[in-house]
CSV table of C-alpha atoms in Angstrom, one decimal:
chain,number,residue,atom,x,y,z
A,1,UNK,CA,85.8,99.0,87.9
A,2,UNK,CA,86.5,102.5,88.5
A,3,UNK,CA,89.8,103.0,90.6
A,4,UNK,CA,92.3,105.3,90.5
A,5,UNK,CA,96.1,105.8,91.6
A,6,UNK,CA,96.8,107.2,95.2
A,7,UNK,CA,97.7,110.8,95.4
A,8,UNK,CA,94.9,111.5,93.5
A,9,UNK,CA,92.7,114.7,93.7
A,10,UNK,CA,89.2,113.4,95.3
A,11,UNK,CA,87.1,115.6,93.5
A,12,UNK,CA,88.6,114.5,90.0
A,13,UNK,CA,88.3,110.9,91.2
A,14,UNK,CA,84.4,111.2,92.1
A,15,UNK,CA,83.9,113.5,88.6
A,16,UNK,CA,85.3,110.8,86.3
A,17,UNK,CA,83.6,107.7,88.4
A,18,UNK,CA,80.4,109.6,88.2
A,19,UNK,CA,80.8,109.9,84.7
A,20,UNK,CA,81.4,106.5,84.0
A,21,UNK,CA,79.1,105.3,86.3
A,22,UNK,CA,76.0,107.5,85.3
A,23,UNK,CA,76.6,107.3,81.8
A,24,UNK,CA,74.2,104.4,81.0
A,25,UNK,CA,71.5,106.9,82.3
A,26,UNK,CA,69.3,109.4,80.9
A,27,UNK,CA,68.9,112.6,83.3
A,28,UNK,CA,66.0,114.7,82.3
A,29,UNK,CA,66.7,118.7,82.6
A,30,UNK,CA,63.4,118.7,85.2
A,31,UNK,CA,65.4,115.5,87.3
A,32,UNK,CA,68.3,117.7,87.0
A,33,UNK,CA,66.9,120.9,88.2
A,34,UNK,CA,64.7,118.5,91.6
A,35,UNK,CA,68.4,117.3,92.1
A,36,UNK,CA,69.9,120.8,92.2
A,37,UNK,CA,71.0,120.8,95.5
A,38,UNK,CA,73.4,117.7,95.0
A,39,UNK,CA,76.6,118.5,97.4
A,40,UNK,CA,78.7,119.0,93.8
A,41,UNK,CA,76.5,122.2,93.2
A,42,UNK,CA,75.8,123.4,96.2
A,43,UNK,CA,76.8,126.9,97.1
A,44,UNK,CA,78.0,127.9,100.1
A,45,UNK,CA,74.5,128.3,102.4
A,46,UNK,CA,75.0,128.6,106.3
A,47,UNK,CA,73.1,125.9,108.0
A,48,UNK,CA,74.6,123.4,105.2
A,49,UNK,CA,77.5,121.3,105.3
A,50,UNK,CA,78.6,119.2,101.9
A,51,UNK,CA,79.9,115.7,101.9
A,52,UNK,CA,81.6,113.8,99.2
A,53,UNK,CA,82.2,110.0,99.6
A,54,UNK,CA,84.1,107.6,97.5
A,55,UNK,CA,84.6,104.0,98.5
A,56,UNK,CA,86.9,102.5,95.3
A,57,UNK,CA,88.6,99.1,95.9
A,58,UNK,CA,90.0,99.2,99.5
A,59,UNK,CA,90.0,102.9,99.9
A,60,UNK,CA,87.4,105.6,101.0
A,61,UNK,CA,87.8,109.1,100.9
A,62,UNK,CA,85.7,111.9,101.9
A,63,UNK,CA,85.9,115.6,101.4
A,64,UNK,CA,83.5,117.6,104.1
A,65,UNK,CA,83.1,121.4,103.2
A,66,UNK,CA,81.6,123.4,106.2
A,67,UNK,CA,80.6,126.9,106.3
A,68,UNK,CA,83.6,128.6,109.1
A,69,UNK,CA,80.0,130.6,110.2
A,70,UNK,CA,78.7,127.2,111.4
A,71,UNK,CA,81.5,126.1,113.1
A,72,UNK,CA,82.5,129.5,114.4
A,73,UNK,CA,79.5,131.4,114.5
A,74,UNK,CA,81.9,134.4,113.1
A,75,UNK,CA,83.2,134.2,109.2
A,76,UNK,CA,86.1,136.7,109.5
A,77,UNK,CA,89.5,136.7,111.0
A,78,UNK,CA,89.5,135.8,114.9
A,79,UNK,CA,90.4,138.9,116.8
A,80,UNK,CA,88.8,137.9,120.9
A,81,UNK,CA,90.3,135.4,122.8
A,82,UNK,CA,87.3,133.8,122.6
A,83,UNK,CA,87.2,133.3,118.6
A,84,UNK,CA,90.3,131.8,119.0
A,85,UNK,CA,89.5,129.5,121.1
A,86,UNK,CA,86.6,128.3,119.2
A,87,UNK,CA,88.8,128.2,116.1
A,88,UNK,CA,91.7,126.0,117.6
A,89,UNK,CA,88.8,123.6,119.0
A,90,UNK,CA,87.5,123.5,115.1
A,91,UNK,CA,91.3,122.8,113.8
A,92,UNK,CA,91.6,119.9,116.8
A,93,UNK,CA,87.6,118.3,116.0
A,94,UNK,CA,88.0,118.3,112.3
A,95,UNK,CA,91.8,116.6,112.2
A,96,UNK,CA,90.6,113.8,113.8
A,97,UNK,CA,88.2,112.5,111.4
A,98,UNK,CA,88.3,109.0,112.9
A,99,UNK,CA,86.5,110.5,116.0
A,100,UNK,CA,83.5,111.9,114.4
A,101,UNK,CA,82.7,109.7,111.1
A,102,UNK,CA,82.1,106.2,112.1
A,103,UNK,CA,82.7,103.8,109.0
A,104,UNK,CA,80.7,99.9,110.4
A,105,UNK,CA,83.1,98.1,112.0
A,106,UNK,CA,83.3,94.8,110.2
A,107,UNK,CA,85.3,96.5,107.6
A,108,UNK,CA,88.1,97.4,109.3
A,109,UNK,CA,88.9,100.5,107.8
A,110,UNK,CA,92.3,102.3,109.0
A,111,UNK,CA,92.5,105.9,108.5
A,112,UNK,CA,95.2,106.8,106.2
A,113,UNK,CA,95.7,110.6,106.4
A,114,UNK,CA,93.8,113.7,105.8
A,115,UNK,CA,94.4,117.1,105.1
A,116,UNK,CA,92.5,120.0,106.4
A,117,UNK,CA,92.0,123.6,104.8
A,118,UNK,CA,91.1,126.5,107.4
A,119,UNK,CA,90.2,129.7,106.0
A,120,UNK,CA,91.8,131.1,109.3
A,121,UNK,CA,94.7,131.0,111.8
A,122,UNK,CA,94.2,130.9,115.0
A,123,UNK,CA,97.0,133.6,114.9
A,124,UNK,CA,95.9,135.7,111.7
A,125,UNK,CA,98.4,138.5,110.5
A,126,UNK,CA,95.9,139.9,108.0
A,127,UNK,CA,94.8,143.8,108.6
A,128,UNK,CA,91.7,144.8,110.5
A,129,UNK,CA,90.8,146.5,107.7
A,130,UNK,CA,90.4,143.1,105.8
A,131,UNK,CA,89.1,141.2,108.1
A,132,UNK,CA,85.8,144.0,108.8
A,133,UNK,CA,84.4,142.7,104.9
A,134,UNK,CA,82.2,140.3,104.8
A,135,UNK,CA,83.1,137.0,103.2
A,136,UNK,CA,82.1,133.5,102.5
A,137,UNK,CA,84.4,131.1,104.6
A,138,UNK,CA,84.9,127.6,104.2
A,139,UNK,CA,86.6,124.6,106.3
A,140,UNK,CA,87.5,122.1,104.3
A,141,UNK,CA,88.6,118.6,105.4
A,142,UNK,CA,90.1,115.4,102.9
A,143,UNK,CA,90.8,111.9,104.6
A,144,UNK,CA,91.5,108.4,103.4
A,145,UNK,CA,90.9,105.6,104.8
A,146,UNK,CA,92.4,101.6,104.2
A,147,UNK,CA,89.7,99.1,104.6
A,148,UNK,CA,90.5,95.6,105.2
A,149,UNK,CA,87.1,94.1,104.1
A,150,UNK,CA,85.9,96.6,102.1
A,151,UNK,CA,82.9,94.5,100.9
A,152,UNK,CA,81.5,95.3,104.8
A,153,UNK,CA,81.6,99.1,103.7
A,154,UNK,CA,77.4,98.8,103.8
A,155,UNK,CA,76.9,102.7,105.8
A,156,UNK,CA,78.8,105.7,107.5
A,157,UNK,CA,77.9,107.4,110.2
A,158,UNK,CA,78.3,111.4,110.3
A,159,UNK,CA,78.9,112.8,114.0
A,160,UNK,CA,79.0,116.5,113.3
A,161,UNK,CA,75.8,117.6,114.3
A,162,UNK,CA,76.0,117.4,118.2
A,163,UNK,CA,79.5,119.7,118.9
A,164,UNK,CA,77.8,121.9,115.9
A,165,UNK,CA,74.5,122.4,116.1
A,166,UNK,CA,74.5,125.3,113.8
A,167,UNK,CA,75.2,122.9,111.2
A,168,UNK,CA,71.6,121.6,110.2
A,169,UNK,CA,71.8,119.5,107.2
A,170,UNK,CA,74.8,117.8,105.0
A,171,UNK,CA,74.4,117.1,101.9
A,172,UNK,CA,76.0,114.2,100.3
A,173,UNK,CA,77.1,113.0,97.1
A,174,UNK,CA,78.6,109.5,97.0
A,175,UNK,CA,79.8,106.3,94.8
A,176,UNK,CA,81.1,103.2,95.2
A,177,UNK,CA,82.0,100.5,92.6
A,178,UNK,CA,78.7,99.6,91.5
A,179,UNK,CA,76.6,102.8,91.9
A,180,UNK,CA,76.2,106.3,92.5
A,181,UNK,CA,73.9,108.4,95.1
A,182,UNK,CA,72.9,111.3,96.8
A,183,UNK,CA,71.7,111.9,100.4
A,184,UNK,CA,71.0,114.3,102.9
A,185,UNK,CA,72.2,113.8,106.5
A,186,UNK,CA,71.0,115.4,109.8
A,187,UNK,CA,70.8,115.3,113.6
A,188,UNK,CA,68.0,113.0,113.2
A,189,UNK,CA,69.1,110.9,110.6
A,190,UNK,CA,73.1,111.1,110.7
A,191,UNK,CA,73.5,107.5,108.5
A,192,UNK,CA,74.9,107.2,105.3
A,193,UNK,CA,73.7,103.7,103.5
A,194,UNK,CA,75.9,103.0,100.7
A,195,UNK,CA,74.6,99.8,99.8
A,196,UNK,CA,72.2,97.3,101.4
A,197,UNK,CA,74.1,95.2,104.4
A,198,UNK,CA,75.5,91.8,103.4
């Protein structure tokens, strides 16, 4: 069983799972190489969201990294009263995870806390200088969750895709107890299975 303590760095937490988990098998360099755009090695491409999902025990955590261009439309510094308004409405959507990820309600799962990274203020104090060079911006989002019947974990459902359209695919890497998995979500298909219903 692969659990670890609380406070613990997600990404660490799915690496060493994975590990153990995957160990028993053999991953050709051509599986590797179909598999390459596995949320864990995906670089930052506009139009693609990643999505990490670990369900250990009683807990799942996710960690959703979104390109600021398709959640903004802009990648630099707001400066209009119009970028910041569409910055503060991305702060306010993403720190309410429990309004936008739907986890099946048999398994009464509480959220826990989350923590969410912003590659901008909605008040920024950097130089316009700065801000005019190009660069790769990310949003990134952490939350926990307490499930009281974990066993009813069985799918999540990712509602991202509506309030921003410009995000057209997620990819997703995930792991519970007993396996391991990758997926790719969309408008049209926005469910995560993790296991077959019970």
């Amino acid at each position: 069983m692969c659990i670890s303590g609380g406070g613990q760095w997600l990404v660490t937490r799915f690496v060493s799972c994975s590990l153990v988990l995957l160990a028993p098998f053999a991953w050709s360099e051509s599986e590797f190489e179909h598999n390459h755009k596995s949320a864990t090695l995906a670089a930052h491409v506009h139009g693609e969201a990643s999505l990490q999902v670990s369900l250990q025990g009683a807990i799942l955590d996710i960690r959703l990294t979104v390109p600021a261009m398709d959640l903004l439309g802009y990648e630099q510094a707001p400066h209009t009263a119009a970028e910041k308004v569409r910055l503060q409405s991305a702060h306010e959507f993403l720190a309410r995870p429990e309004s936008w990820l739907d986890v099946d309600a048999e398994a009464r799962c509480t959220l826990q806390g989350h923590h969410l990274e912003s590659p901008f203020e909605v008040e920024d104090r950097t130089s316009k200088d700065h801000d005019n060079h190009t660069i790769h911006a990310d949003f990134v989002l952490e939350a926990s969750w307490q499930c009281a019947n974990a066993n009813r974990v069985n799918s999540i459902t990712l509602r991202l895709f509506a309030p921003f359209p410009r995000v057209q695919q997620v990819n997703v890497d995930w792991i519970n107890e007993a396996s391991a998995g990758i997926a790719r979500l969309s408008a049209s298909e926005p469910r995560l299975l993790l296991r077959a219903k019970q």
